Amino acid sequence: MDNNELPADVAAMWRLREAPRRGPKPSLTLDDIVRAAIEIADAEDLGAVSMAKVAERLGNSTMALYRHVKNKDELLVMMSDAALERPEPLPAGIDWRAGLTFWADGVLTAIRRHQWYAKVPISGPPAGPNNLAWFDTALTALQDTGLPEEMKIGVVMGLITYVQGEIRLGFDLAAGYAENPVRFQQFASTLRRVADPRVYPAVARLVDAGVFDVVGDIEEDNEADFAFGLGLYLDGVAALIDRVG
């Protein structure tokens, strides 16, 4: 591929791929295919998405899909961009910290509508129109901080890593709790039996302090953990801004 040539999936997401010139006019569009794949993932999870199943949902042959999408991997990339939709604009007059908090909460809300999103492999930087819009919004929140551009991108990439990691962990823990709540409820007693204070002194202190004795609502716990970790990350960003300034 020429260095100036767009990757196939990027060209498709931006609708810059040249349409086939021969044969009858296609009876479906790329938007139809992506929308149907998202509907399947929303209803049955990501593992249920296949080219054949999407074609069946659309009442077309599988081969008809390949006029628009090269393979399932490319379809997943386009699904992950389309599912996020565009971010809300930052409220006027807010500072960088409120802006990044608003942005992070928006990502969380968007992905909660399509929980399969957390299972899509990340194979490259944000290049689709919606992902790029989220990236741009986060960078915009930092525009008046005085940080050089290379530090702004470092802050945003670190925030993306935190937010997506917490979302994936939260979804996994919620699924684990739904499948086996007793394992969570017995965690404190389990640690008391296996965590020898001479070998795991810090863990033992947590157990003695009763940190694991009460198992609350898993969703509320996940939200509290997300907010706490986000606050710590933004404290670090504040220290960076003060140091650079």
PDB file of N, CA and C in Angstrom, residues 9 13 30 33-34 37-38 40-41 45-51 54 69-84 116-117 119-123 131:
ATOM      1  N   ASP A   9     -10.177   0.084   5.792  1.00  0.00           N
ATOM      2  CA  ASP A   9     -11.249   0.303   6.758  1.00  0.00           C
ATOM      3  C   ASP A   9     -11.480   1.789   7.024  1.00  0.00           C
ATOM      4  N   MET A  13     -14.957   3.835   6.483  1.00  0.00           N
ATOM      5  CA  MET A  13     -15.629   4.597   7.546  1.00  0.00           C
ATOM      6  C   MET A  13     -15.917   6.027   7.125  1.00  0.00           C
ATOM      7  N   LEU A  30     -23.698   0.377   2.938  1.00  0.00           N
ATOM      8  CA  LEU A  30     -22.795   0.106   4.050  1.00  0.00           C
ATOM      9  C   LEU A  30     -23.452   0.460   5.375  1.00  0.00           C
ATOM     10  N   ILE A  33     -25.634  -2.354   6.530  1.00  0.00           N
ATOM     11  CA  ILE A  33     -24.864  -3.494   7.046  1.00  0.00           C
ATOM     12  C   ILE A  33     -24.378  -3.217   8.457  1.00  0.00           C
ATOM     13  N   VAL A  34     -23.805  -2.048   8.674  1.00  0.00           N
ATOM     14  CA  VAL A  34     -23.273  -1.711  10.000  1.00  0.00           C
ATOM     15  C   VAL A  34     -24.415  -1.644  11.015  1.00  0.00           C
ATOM     16  N   ALA A  37     -25.510  -5.145  11.950  1.00  0.00           N
ATOM     17  CA  ALA A  37     -24.510  -5.807  12.802  1.00  0.00           C
ATOM     18  C   ALA A  37     -24.595  -5.285  14.230  1.00  0.00           C
ATOM     19  N   ILE A  38     -24.786  -3.987  14.394  1.00  0.00           N
ATOM     20  CA  ILE A  38     -24.927  -3.406  15.731  1.00  0.00           C
ATOM     21  C   ILE A  38     -26.182  -3.941  16.420  1.00  0.00           C
ATOM     22  N   ILE A  40     -27.574  -6.828  15.985  1.00  0.00           N
ATOM     23  CA  ILE A  40     -27.294  -8.208  16.406  1.00  0.00           C
ATOM     24  C   ILE A  40     -26.440  -8.215  17.671  1.00  0.00           C
ATOM     25  N   ALA A  41     -25.390  -7.392  17.686  1.00  0.00           N
ATOM     26  CA  ALA A  41     -24.507  -7.333  18.849  1.00  0.00           C
ATOM     27  C   ALA A  41     -25.250  -6.846  20.081  1.00  0.00           C
ATOM     28  N   ASP A  45     -24.888 -10.064  21.778  1.00  0.00           N
ATOM     29  CA  ASP A  45     -23.475  -9.859  22.100  1.00  0.00           C
ATOM     30  C   ASP A  45     -22.617  -9.984  20.836  1.00  0.00           C
ATOM     31  N   LEU A  46     -21.353  -9.602  20.991  1.00  0.00           N
ATOM     32  CA  LEU A  46     -20.462  -9.479  19.835  1.00  0.00           C
ATOM     33  C   LEU A  46     -20.192 -10.811  19.153  1.00  0.00           C
ATOM     34  N   GLY A  47     -20.119 -11.884  19.928  1.00  0.00           N
ATOM     35  CA  GLY A  47     -19.812 -13.193  19.360  1.00  0.00           C
ATOM     36  C   GLY A  47     -20.849 -13.684  18.375  1.00  0.00           C
ATOM     37  N   ALA A  48     -22.039 -13.114  18.419  1.00  0.00           N
ATOM     38  CA  ALA A  48     -23.105 -13.552  17.512  1.00  0.00           C
ATOM     39  C   ALA A  48     -22.993 -12.912  16.133  1.00  0.00           C
ATOM     40  N   VAL A  49     -22.142 -11.907  16.002  1.00  0.00           N
ATOM     41  CA  VAL A  49     -22.042 -11.197  14.725  1.00  0.00           C
ATOM     42  C   VAL A  49     -21.202 -11.995  13.739  1.00  0.00           C
ATOM     43  N   SER A  50     -21.768 -12.263  12.595  1.00  0.00           N
ATOM     44  CA  SER A  50     -21.043 -12.906  11.490  1.00  0.00           C
ATOM     45  C   SER A  50     -21.574 -12.320  10.199  1.00  0.00           C
ATOM     46  N   MET A  51     -20.786 -12.436   9.159  1.00  0.00           N
ATOM     47  CA  MET A  51     -21.229 -11.922   7.868  1.00  0.00           C
ATOM     48  C   MET A  51     -22.520 -12.618   7.426  1.00  0.00           C
ATOM     49  N   VAL A  54     -25.529 -11.297   9.527  1.00  0.00           N
ATOM     50  CA  VAL A  54     -25.907  -9.946   9.104  1.00  0.00           C
ATOM     51  C   VAL A  54     -26.655 -10.013   7.775  1.00  0.00           C
ATOM     52  N   VAL A  69     -18.052  -4.561   2.479  1.00  0.00           N
ATOM     53  CA  VAL A  69     -17.182  -4.852   3.617  1.00  0.00           C
ATOM     54  C   VAL A  69     -16.273  -6.012   3.243  1.00  0.00           C
ATOM     55  N   LYS A  70     -14.973  -5.840   3.459  1.00  0.00           N
ATOM     56  CA  LYS A  70     -14.026  -6.866   3.026  1.00  0.00           C
ATOM     57  C   LYS A  70     -14.102  -8.133   3.862  1.00  0.00           C
ATOM     58  N   ASN A  71     -14.300  -7.967   5.175  1.00  0.00           N
ATOM     59  CA  ASN A  71     -14.334  -9.132   6.067  1.00  0.00           C
ATOM     60  C   ASN A  71     -14.935  -8.718   7.406  1.00  0.00           C
ATOM     61  N   LYS A  72     -15.035  -9.663   8.318  1.00  0.00           N
ATOM     62  CA  LYS A  72     -15.645  -9.387   9.616  1.00  0.00           C
ATOM     63  C   LYS A  72     -14.807  -8.409  10.420  1.00  0.00           C
ATOM     64  N   ASP A  73     -13.492  -8.511  10.349  1.00  0.00           N
ATOM     65  CA  ASP A  73     -12.638  -7.589  11.104  1.00  0.00           C
ATOM     66  C   ASP A  73     -12.908  -6.139  10.702  1.00  0.00           C
ATOM     67  N   GLU A  74     -13.053  -5.904   9.416  1.00  0.00           N
ATOM     68  CA  GLU A  74     -13.356  -4.556   8.949  1.00  0.00           C
ATOM     69  C   GLU A  74     -14.740  -4.125   9.433  1.00  0.00           C
ATOM     70  N   LEU A  75     -15.677  -5.053   9.450  1.00  0.00           N
ATOM     71  CA  LEU A  75     -17.020  -4.743   9.941  1.00  0.00           C
ATOM     72  C   LEU A  75     -16.980  -4.342  11.415  1.00  0.00           C
ATOM     73  N   LEU A  76     -16.180  -5.035  12.213  1.00  0.00           N
ATOM     74  CA  LEU A  76     -16.068  -4.711  13.636  1.00  0.00           C
ATOM     75  C   LEU A  76     -15.519  -3.302  13.837  1.00  0.00           C
ATOM     76  N   VAL A  77     -14.537  -2.934  13.029  1.00  0.00           N
ATOM     77  CA  VAL A  77     -13.978  -1.578  13.130  1.00  0.00           C
ATOM     78  C   VAL A  77     -15.056  -0.542  12.844  1.00  0.00           C
ATOM     79  N   MET A  78     -15.852  -0.775  11.808  1.00  0.00           N
ATOM     80  CA  MET A  78     -16.895   0.185  11.456  1.00  0.00           C
ATOM     81  C   MET A  78     -18.021   0.191  12.482  1.00  0.00           C
ATOM     82  N   MET A  79     -18.322  -0.965  13.061  1.00  0.00           N
ATOM     83  CA  MET A  79     -19.325  -1.023  14.125  1.00  0.00           C
ATOM     84  C   MET A  79     -18.887  -0.206  15.330  1.00  0.00           C
ATOM     85  N   SER A  80     -17.612  -0.350  15.707  1.00  0.00           N
ATOM     86  CA  SER A  80     -17.128   0.337  16.903  1.00  0.00           C
ATOM     87  C   SER A  80     -17.132   1.852  16.719  1.00  0.00           C
ATOM     88  N   ASP A  81     -16.954   2.322  15.496  1.00  0.00           N
ATOM     89  CA  ASP A  81     -17.014   3.760  15.256  1.00  0.00           C
ATOM     90  C   ASP A  81     -18.463   4.241  15.226  1.00  0.00           C
ATOM     91  N   ALA A  82     -19.318   3.500  14.542  1.00  0.00           N
ATOM     92  CA  ALA A  82     -20.711   3.925  14.408  1.00  0.00           C
ATOM     93  C   ALA A  82     -21.453   3.886  15.739  1.00  0.00           C
ATOM     94  N   ALA A  83     -21.133   2.925  16.594  1.00  0.00           N
ATOM     95  CA  ALA A  83     -21.858   2.757  17.849  1.00  0.00           C
ATOM     96  C   ALA A  83     -21.631   3.917  18.816  1.00  0.00           C
ATOM     97  N   LEU A  84     -20.459   4.536  18.763  1.00  0.00           N
ATOM     98  CA  LEU A  84     -20.174   5.632  19.692  1.00  0.00           C
ATOM     99  C   LEU A  84     -20.994   6.883  19.393  1.00  0.00           C
ATOM    100  N   TRP A 116     -21.108  -4.553  24.163  1.00  0.00           N
ATOM    101  CA  TRP A 116     -20.200  -5.362  23.343  1.00  0.00           C
ATOM    102  C   TRP A 116     -18.999  -4.558  22.879  1.00  0.00           C
ATOM    103  N   TYR A 117     -19.136  -3.223  22.859  1.00  0.00           N
ATOM    104  CA  TYR A 117     -18.044  -2.363  22.400  1.00  0.00           C
ATOM    105  C   TYR A 117     -16.761  -2.651  23.159  1.00  0.00           C
ATOM    106  N   LYS A 119     -15.571  -5.288  24.038  1.00  0.00           N
ATOM    107  CA  LYS A 119     -14.929  -6.533  23.606  1.00  0.00           C
ATOM    108  C   LYS A 119     -14.286  -6.420  22.225  1.00  0.00           C
ATOM    109  N   VAL A 120     -14.466  -5.288  21.562  1.00  0.00           N
ATOM    110  CA  VAL A 120     -13.881  -5.116  20.228  1.00  0.00           C
ATOM    111  C   VAL A 120     -12.375  -4.909  20.373  1.00  0.00           C
ATOM    112  N   PRO A 121     -11.554  -5.705  19.699  1.00  0.00           N
ATOM    113  CA  PRO A 121     -10.102  -5.514  19.797  1.00  0.00           C
ATOM    114  C   PRO A 121      -9.689  -4.127  19.314  1.00  0.00           C
ATOM    115  N   ILE A 122      -8.745  -3.516  20.023  1.00  0.00           N
ATOM    116  CA  ILE A 122      -8.221  -2.213  19.621  1.00  0.00           C
ATOM    117  C   ILE A 122      -6.986  -2.454  18.756  1.00  0.00           C
ATOM    118  N   SER A 123      -7.103  -2.154  17.472  1.00  0.00           N
ATOM    119  CA  SER A 123      -6.035  -2.512  16.537  1.00  0.00           C
ATOM    120  C   SER A 123      -5.283  -1.305  15.980  1.00  0.00           C
ATOM    121  N   ASN A 131     -14.972   8.233  16.420  1.00  0.00           N
ATOM    122  CA  ASN A 131     -13.859   8.097  17.367  1.00  0.00           C
ATOM    123  C   ASN A 131     -12.954   9.327  17.324  1.00  0.00           C
TER     124      ASN A 131
END
